[in-house]
mmCIF file of C-alpha atoms in Angstrom:
data_model
loop_
_atom_site.group_PDB
_atom_site.id
_atom_site.type_symbol
_atom_site.label_atom_id
_atom_site.label_comp_id
_atom_site.label_asym_id
_atom_site.label_seq_id
_atom_site.Cartn_x
_atom_site.Cartn_y
_atom_site.Cartn_z
ATOM 1 C CA UNK E 1 145.730 26.867 112.314
ATOM 2 C CA UNK E 2 144.268 28.661 115.832
ATOM 3 C CA UNK E 3 144.029 28.124 119.307
ATOM 4 C CA UNK E 4 141.089 29.091 121.693
ATOM 5 C CA UNK E 5 142.614 31.838 124.017
ATOM 6 C CA UNK E 6 140.452 31.972 127.388
ATOM 7 C CA UNK E 7 139.704 35.371 128.894
ATOM 8 C CA UNK E 8 141.244 35.852 132.038
ATOM 9 C CA UNK E 9 143.405 38.042 134.017
ATOM 10 C CA UNK E 10 147.200 38.055 134.073
ATOM 11 C CA UNK E 11 150.159 40.512 135.183
ATOM 12 C CA UNK E 12 151.594 42.363 131.848
ATOM 13 C CA UNK E 13 154.759 44.336 132.164
ATOM 14 C CA UNK E 14 157.856 43.235 134.496
ATOM 15 C CA UNK E 15 158.709 43.172 137.963
ATOM 16 C CA UNK E 16 160.889 45.933 139.106
ATOM 17 C CA UNK E 17 164.063 43.353 139.481
ATOM 18 C CA UNK E 18 163.682 41.718 135.815
ATOM 19 C CA UNK E 19 167.153 41.918 134.322
ATOM 20 C CA UNK E 20 167.140 44.064 131.339
ATOM 21 C CA UNK E 21 163.041 45.962 132.060
ATOM 22 C CA UNK E 22 162.433 48.918 130.835
ATOM 23 C CA UNK E 23 160.603 52.497 132.044
ATOM 24 C CA UNK E 24 157.793 51.488 129.971
ATOM 25 C CA UNK E 25 156.513 47.839 131.363
ATOM 26 C CA UNK E 26 155.439 49.051 134.498
ATOM 27 C CA UNK E 27 153.485 45.741 136.337
ATOM 28 C CA UNK E 28 149.679 46.323 136.506
ATOM 29 C CA UNK E 29 146.995 43.461 136.149
ATOM 30 C CA UNK E 30 145.050 42.732 132.250
ATOM 31 C CA UNK E 31 141.833 41.227 132.810
ATOM 32 C CA UNK E 32 140.872 40.038 129.113
ATOM 33 C CA UNK E 33 137.270 39.073 129.076
ATOM 34 C CA UNK E 34 136.700 38.062 125.311
ATOM 35 C CA UNK E 35 138.108 34.596 124.728
ATOM 36 C CA UNK E 36 140.574 34.736 121.156
ATOM 37 C CA UNK E 37 141.293 32.409 118.614
ATOM 38 C CA UNK E 38 144.952 33.132 117.688
ATOM 39 C CA UNK E 39 146.951 31.377 114.648
ATOM 40 C CA UNK E 40 149.402 29.233 116.181
ATOM 41 C CA UNK E 41 152.529 30.428 114.025
ATOM 42 C CA UNK E 42 153.381 33.576 112.550
ATOM 43 C CA UNK E 43 151.864 33.642 109.109
ATOM 44 C CA UNK E 44 153.889 32.765 106.552
ATOM 45 C CA UNK E 45 155.586 33.116 103.145
ATOM 46 C CA UNK E 46 153.151 31.001 101.671
ATOM 47 C CA UNK E 47 150.430 31.830 103.671
ATOM 48 C CA UNK E 48 150.831 35.360 102.619
ATOM 49 C CA UNK E 49 151.138 34.547 99.090
ATOM 50 C CA UNK E 50 148.423 32.351 98.897
ATOM 51 C CA UNK E 51 145.988 35.310 100.374
ATOM 52 C CA UNK E 52 147.897 38.393 98.619
ATOM 53 C CA UNK E 53 146.688 35.937 95.459
ATOM 54 C CA UNK E 54 143.424 35.557 96.364
ATOM 55 C CA UNK E 55 143.150 39.464 97.494
ATOM 56 C CA UNK E 56 144.788 40.307 93.668
ATOM 57 C CA UNK E 57 142.268 38.290 92.090
ATOM 58 C CA UNK E 58 139.308 40.149 93.326
ATOM 59 C CA UNK E 59 140.725 43.381 93.611
ATOM 60 C CA UNK E 60 141.376 43.753 96.529
ATOM 61 C CA UNK E 61 144.795 44.755 96.193
ATOM 62 C CA UNK E 62 147.254 45.809 93.452
ATOM 63 C CA UNK E 63 150.616 44.138 92.685
ATOM 64 C CA UNK E 64 153.468 44.893 90.483
ATOM 65 C CA UNK E 65 157.518 43.674 90.813
ATOM 66 C CA UNK E 66 157.753 46.603 93.507
ATOM 67 C CA UNK E 67 154.756 45.925 95.590
ATOM 68 C CA UNK E 68 151.432 44.530 96.645
ATOM 69 C CA UNK E 69 149.639 48.008 97.298
ATOM 70 C CA UNK E 70 146.116 48.439 98.830
ATOM 71 C CA UNK E 71 143.089 48.725 96.508
ATOM 72 C CA UNK E 72 140.631 48.725 99.807
ATOM 73 C CA UNK E 73 138.908 52.307 100.296
ATOM 74 C CA UNK E 74 140.856 54.285 98.139
ATOM 75 C CA UNK E 75 143.808 54.412 99.799
ATOM 76 C CA UNK E 76 146.691 52.955 98.354
ATOM 77 C CA UNK E 77 149.255 51.952 101.164
ATOM 78 C CA UNK E 78 152.173 49.692 100.395
ATOM 79 C CA UNK E 79 151.590 46.362 102.011
ATOM 80 C CA UNK E 80 154.567 44.040 100.899
ATOM 81 C CA UNK E 81 157.977 45.004 99.931
ATOM 82 C CA UNK E 82 158.429 43.007 97.087
ATOM 83 C CA UNK E 83 161.328 45.152 95.928
ATOM 84 C CA UNK E 84 163.462 44.297 98.136
ATOM 85 C CA UNK E 85 166.254 41.251 97.777
ATOM 86 C CA UNK E 86 165.894 39.767 100.231
ATOM 87 C CA UNK E 87 162.267 39.717 100.274
ATOM 88 C CA UNK E 88 161.131 36.107 99.660
ATOM 89 C CA UNK E 89 157.772 36.974 97.825
ATOM 90 C CA UNK E 90 157.787 37.840 94.346
ATOM 91 C CA UNK E 91 154.986 38.461 91.632
ATOM 92 C CA UNK E 92 155.454 37.889 87.659
ATOM 93 C CA UNK E 93 152.635 37.865 85.225
ATOM 94 C CA UNK E 94 149.608 38.183 87.549
ATOM 95 C CA UNK E 95 151.001 35.255 90.236
ATOM 96 C CA UNK E 96 152.875 35.445 93.561
ATOM 97 C CA UNK E 97 155.566 33.229 93.997
ATOM 98 C CA UNK E 98 157.474 32.216 96.892
ATOM 99 C CA UNK E 99 161.612 31.387 97.429
ATOM 100 C CA UNK E 100 162.118 27.678 96.575
ATOM 101 C CA UNK E 101 162.765 26.507 100.152
ATOM 102 C CA UNK E 102 161.215 29.843 102.465
ATOM 103 C CA UNK E 103 157.389 29.315 102.195
ATOM 104 C CA UNK E 104 157.118 27.831 105.475
ATOM 105 C CA UNK E 105 159.402 31.058 107.288
ATOM 106 C CA UNK E 106 157.173 33.613 108.565
ATOM 107 C CA UNK E 107 156.219 36.596 105.499
ATOM 108 C CA UNK E 108 158.787 39.530 106.197
ATOM 109 C CA UNK E 109 159.003 43.501 104.345
ATOM 110 C CA UNK E 110 155.584 43.268 105.674
ATOM 111 C CA UNK E 111 153.837 46.671 106.455
ATOM 112 C CA UNK E 112 151.534 47.148 109.627
ATOM 113 C CA UNK E 113 149.137 48.009 106.486
ATOM 114 C CA UNK E 114 149.796 44.698 104.997
ATOM 115 C CA UNK E 115 148.994 42.584 108.055
ATOM 116 C CA UNK E 116 146.162 44.282 108.697
ATOM 117 C CA UNK E 117 144.767 44.289 105.246
ATOM 118 C CA UNK E 118 145.954 40.397 105.529
ATOM 119 C CA UNK E 119 143.593 39.937 108.302
ATOM 120 C CA UNK E 120 140.757 41.914 106.184
ATOM 121 C CA UNK E 121 141.673 39.362 103.471
ATOM 122 C CA UNK E 122 141.014 36.560 105.183
ATOM 123 C CA UNK E 123 137.724 37.997 106.451
ATOM 124 C CA UNK E 124 136.815 38.392 103.091
ATOM 125 C CA UNK E 125 137.199 35.063 101.962
ATOM 126 C CA UNK E 126 135.650 33.592 104.755
ATOM 127 C CA UNK E 127 132.014 36.090 104.408
ATOM 128 C CA UNK E 128 133.014 38.362 107.541
ATOM 129 C CA UNK E 129 132.701 41.848 108.222
ATOM 130 C CA UNK E 130 136.684 42.632 108.088
ATOM 131 C CA UNK E 131 137.437 44.794 110.948
ATOM 132 C CA UNK E 132 139.355 47.591 109.955
ATOM 133 C CA UNK E 133 138.409 50.869 107.996
ATOM 134 C CA UNK E 134 141.240 51.478 105.016
ATOM 135 C CA UNK E 135 140.634 55.171 105.320
ATOM 136 C CA UNK E 136 141.632 55.711 109.275
ATOM 137 C CA UNK E 137 142.582 52.181 109.654
ATOM 138 C CA UNK E 138 140.862 51.896 112.990
ATOM 139 C CA UNK E 139 139.900 48.287 113.638
ATOM 140 C CA UNK E 140 136.552 48.123 114.478
ATOM 141 C CA UNK E 141 135.676 52.007 115.108
ATOM 142 C CA UNK E 142 138.795 51.257 118.174
ATOM 143 C CA UNK E 143 136.511 48.555 119.699
ATOM 144 C CA UNK E 144 138.594 45.239 118.318
ATOM 145 C CA UNK E 145 137.414 43.091 120.579
ATOM 146 C CA UNK E 146 134.123 43.591 119.245
ATOM 147 C CA UNK E 147 135.210 42.850 116.005
ATOM 148 C CA UNK E 148 133.789 40.305 113.753
ATOM 149 C CA UNK E 149 136.527 39.634 111.220
ATOM 150 C CA UNK E 150 140.384 38.803 112.029
ATOM 151 C CA UNK E 151 142.478 41.145 113.217
ATOM 152 C CA UNK E 152 145.897 41.791 115.012
ATOM 153 C CA UNK E 153 146.087 41.020 118.531
ATOM 154 C CA UNK E 154 145.772 43.625 121.072
ATOM 155 C CA UNK E 155 149.372 44.347 122.635
ATOM 156 C CA UNK E 156 147.237 42.959 125.944
ATOM 157 C CA UNK E 157 146.352 39.675 124.234
ATOM 158 C CA UNK E 158 149.567 39.323 122.273
ATOM 159 C CA UNK E 159 151.138 39.578 125.899
ATOM 160 C CA UNK E 160 148.861 37.158 127.556
ATOM 161 C CA UNK E 161 149.080 34.493 125.243
ATOM 162 C CA UNK E 162 152.898 34.597 125.082
ATOM 163 C CA UNK E 163 152.989 34.130 128.546
ATOM 164 C CA UNK E 164 150.419 31.237 128.715
ATOM 165 C CA UNK E 165 149.916 31.728 132.303
ATOM 166 C CA UNK E 166 153.937 32.558 133.507
ATOM 167 C CA UNK E 167 154.924 35.092 135.525
ATOM 168 C CA UNK E 168 158.902 34.831 134.282
ATOM 169 C CA UNK E 169 160.763 36.382 131.909
ATOM 170 C CA UNK E 170 160.206 33.585 129.153
ATOM 171 C CA UNK E 171 157.002 31.410 129.046
ATOM 172 C CA UNK E 172 159.840 28.908 129.082
ATOM 173 C CA UNK E 173 161.312 30.215 132.681
ATOM 174 C CA UNK E 174 164.162 32.303 133.393
ATOM 175 C CA UNK E 175 166.347 31.004 130.060
ATOM 176 C CA UNK E 176 165.097 30.513 126.459
ATOM 177 C CA UNK E 177 167.304 28.236 124.888
ATOM 178 C CA UNK E 178 168.240 29.375 121.265
ATOM 179 C CA UNK E 179 169.380 25.944 120.523
ATOM 180 C CA UNK E 180 165.316 24.126 121.512
ATOM 181 C CA UNK E 181 163.269 27.079 122.083
ATOM 182 C CA UNK E 182 164.086 29.922 119.972
ATOM 183 C CA UNK E 183 165.379 31.423 117.063
ATOM 184 C CA UNK E 184 167.456 34.567 118.736
ATOM 185 C CA UNK E 185 171.292 35.509 118.756
ATOM 186 C CA UNK E 186 172.427 32.843 121.211
ATOM 187 C CA UNK E 187 176.013 34.384 121.477
ATOM 188 C CA UNK E 188 174.199 36.608 124.067
ATOM 189 C CA UNK E 189 171.833 34.478 126.381
ATOM 190 C CA UNK E 190 169.630 35.931 129.549
ATOM 191 C CA UNK E 191 171.786 36.468 132.486
ATOM 192 C CA UNK E 192 172.857 33.236 134.148
ATOM 193 C CA UNK E 193 171.728 31.189 131.368
ATOM 194 C CA UNK E 194 173.629 29.237 128.765
ATOM 195 C CA UNK E 195 174.328 30.556 125.521
ATOM 196 C CA UNK E 196 173.374 28.444 122.619
ATOM 197 C CA UNK E 197 173.488 28.683 118.501
ATOM 198 C CA UNK E 198 173.165 31.615 116.410
ATOM 199 C CA UNK E 199 170.957 31.167 112.734
ATOM 200 C CA UNK E 200 171.256 34.561 111.478
ATOM 201 C CA UNK E 201 168.235 34.086 109.808
ATOM 202 C CA UNK E 202 164.661 33.679 110.338
ATOM 203 C CA UNK E 203 163.775 29.562 110.155
ATOM 204 C CA UNK E 204 160.699 27.875 109.046
ATOM 205 C CA UNK E 205 157.597 28.388 111.838
ATOM 206 C CA UNK E 206 157.593 26.310 114.332
ATOM 207 C CA UNK E 207 161.006 25.038 114.684
ATOM 208 C CA UNK E 208 160.606 24.756 117.971
ATOM 209 C CA UNK E 209 158.406 23.768 120.840
ATOM 210 C CA UNK E 210 154.869 25.153 121.004
ATOM 211 C CA UNK E 211 153.830 27.105 124.453
ATOM 212 C CA UNK E 212 151.943 25.754 126.713
ATOM 213 C CA UNK E 213 149.221 27.155 125.005
ATOM 214 C CA UNK E 214 150.029 25.624 121.538
ATOM 215 C CA UNK E 215 151.312 28.858 119.912
ATOM 216 C CA UNK E 216 154.792 28.898 118.410
ATOM 217 C CA UNK E 217 157.538 31.690 118.182
ATOM 218 C CA UNK E 218 156.296 33.728 120.967
ATOM 219 C CA UNK E 219 159.504 34.503 121.577
ATOM 220 C CA UNK E 220 162.164 35.991 118.568
ATOM 221 C CA UNK E 221 162.028 34.079 115.252
ATOM 222 C CA UNK E 222 160.271 37.918 114.229
ATOM 223 C CA UNK E 223 158.934 40.676 115.659
ATOM 224 C CA UNK E 224 155.038 40.772 115.382
ATOM 225 C CA UNK E 225 152.710 43.441 114.387
ATOM 226 C CA UNK E 226 150.234 44.341 117.310
ATOM 227 C CA UNK E 227 146.840 46.117 116.889
ATOM 228 C CA UNK E 228 148.296 49.319 119.100
ATOM 229 C CA UNK E 229 149.773 52.224 118.541
ATOM 230 C CA UNK E 230 152.789 53.093 120.506
ATOM 231 C CA UNK E 231 152.758 55.634 123.312
ATOM 232 C CA UNK E 232 155.545 55.639 126.341
ATOM 233 C CA UNK E 233 153.148 57.357 128.432
ATOM 234 C CA UNK E 234 149.647 55.902 127.732
ATOM 235 C CA UNK E 235 148.118 54.313 130.827
ATOM 236 C CA UNK E 236 147.398 50.719 129.659
ATOM 237 C CA UNK E 237 150.998 50.354 130.950
ATOM 238 C CA UNK E 238 150.196 52.618 134.261
ATOM 239 C CA UNK E 239 147.299 51.264 135.849
ATOM 240 C CA UNK E 240 145.323 48.276 136.150
ATOM 241 C CA UNK E 241 142.691 47.545 132.836
ATOM 242 C CA UNK E 242 140.008 45.836 131.791
ATOM 243 C CA UNK E 243 140.080 45.204 128.027
ATOM 244 C CA UNK E 244 143.127 47.907 126.600
ATOM 245 C CA UNK E 245 142.905 48.921 123.374
ATOM 246 C CA UNK E 246 145.220 51.429 123.727
ATOM 247 C CA UNK E 247 146.242 54.687 122.341
ATOM 248 C CA UNK E 248 143.589 56.507 119.358
ATOM 249 C CA UNK E 249 147.139 58.182 117.895
ATOM 250 C CA UNK E 250 150.256 57.866 118.825
ATOM 251 C CA UNK E 251 153.237 60.946 119.883
ATOM 252 C CA UNK E 252 155.495 58.412 117.979
ATOM 253 C CA UNK E 253 153.455 57.574 114.894
ATOM 254 C CA UNK E 254 154.388 53.958 115.126
ATOM 255 C CA UNK E 255 152.829 51.125 115.821
ATOM 256 C CA UNK E 256 153.231 48.078 118.458
ATOM 257 C CA UNK E 257 155.591 44.886 117.545
ATOM 258 C CA UNK E 258 156.506 42.365 120.544
ATOM 259 C CA UNK E 259 158.583 38.958 120.898
ATOM 260 C CA UNK E 260 161.680 40.186 119.785
ATOM 261 C CA UNK E 261 163.699 38.226 116.694
ATOM 262 C CA UNK E 262 166.334 36.521 114.801
ATOM 263 C CA UNK E 263 169.054 38.197 115.288
ATOM 264 C CA UNK E 264 168.780 40.071 119.410
ATOM 265 C CA UNK E 265 169.985 38.999 122.220
ATOM 266 C CA UNK E 266 167.287 36.893 124.918
ATOM 267 C CA UNK E 267 167.197 40.184 126.526
ATOM 268 C CA UNK E 268 164.833 41.813 124.131
ATOM 269 C CA UNK E 269 162.816 38.713 123.539
ATOM 270 C CA UNK E 270 161.087 38.653 127.022
ATOM 271 C CA UNK E 271 157.806 38.303 127.528
ATOM 272 C CA UNK E 272 157.162 42.032 128.681
ATOM 273 C CA UNK E 273 159.550 43.911 126.075
ATOM 274 C CA UNK E 274 157.789 46.500 124.211
ATOM 275 C CA UNK E 275 158.743 48.023 120.917
ATOM 276 C CA UNK E 276 157.554 50.027 118.023
ATOM 277 C CA UNK E 277 158.100 50.972 114.402
ATOM 278 C CA UNK E 278 156.237 53.227 111.866
ATOM 279 C CA UNK E 279 153.404 51.806 110.517
ATOM 280 C CA UNK E 280 155.052 52.100 106.695
ATOM 281 C CA UNK E 281 157.841 49.645 108.647
ATOM 282 C CA UNK E 282 158.920 47.329 106.235
ATOM 283 C CA UNK E 283 161.804 44.964 107.175
ATOM 284 C CA UNK E 284 163.190 41.820 108.171
ATOM 285 C CA UNK E 285 162.703 42.686 111.066
ATOM 286 C CA UNK E 286 158.697 41.968 111.569
ATOM 287 C CA UNK E 287 155.576 39.414 110.397
ATOM 288 C CA UNK E 288 152.609 38.786 112.398
ATOM 289 C CA UNK E 289 149.730 36.714 113.346
ATOM 290 C CA UNK E 290 145.914 37.271 113.462
ATOM 291 C CA UNK E 291 143.751 37.001 116.221
ATOM 292 C CA UNK E 292 139.784 36.559 115.753
ATOM 293 C CA UNK E 293 137.337 37.384 119.035
ATOM 294 C CA UNK E 294 135.626 34.174 119.819
ATOM 295 C CA UNK E 295 132.569 35.702 121.168
#
């Protein structure tokens, strides 16, 4: 389920003439010196339920019909909102269940903490040192690239992987086809591009063609949590950078999400589009995919 992404340099952000660009997309060079493995799809409901079952059985989380609660380092934050009627995972009698037909859809109603915890469960399951301290939620002492275990991608890693060597608005070029390339609201295509279908909900991961680097759904379906705190003014998006890890905190108290989602118009699914949610947020809009440094 993982593909190796090579180290390299790319242009992050967007050129001044890119349609719908935002002020926080200042174009600049970013160099990533460490190759990394990235999950080829967004984590699915079944994958999350299976890993949560393992974590629950081993005492790493607690659960009820209301939600999954972290049980590492004594913090106790909510990881997944099981009480929402649109959540596609449930818990009863010590067992997690996935709604029929939703097994391969991306997990939703997962907080940033729930995404980070999943990465740590993967690490513990494989005998690796987990990346996150659940008291501070720092990733390897703010050195994510040096972490041994699984983690969320830095914002730079996410955009680099999404672009897959391209500098166009999408890794598919100047347009994003809602019929064959991404699950977004096709009633609102990118400027100069044809309209398409609007599914109005998530679809199973891998329903559309993979990028040139073998990754699925980097545009739309659901937003994806990144490791970084969000800050409009942090210099990672003002200057050329090497292995940026983002700010150590956020005036917005929010974490980065990238990629756009199923009900957004194409302009907000561009490779450069940046958005943010509070790490406690649990919605139908955000999922995630883990990474692991290769060196």
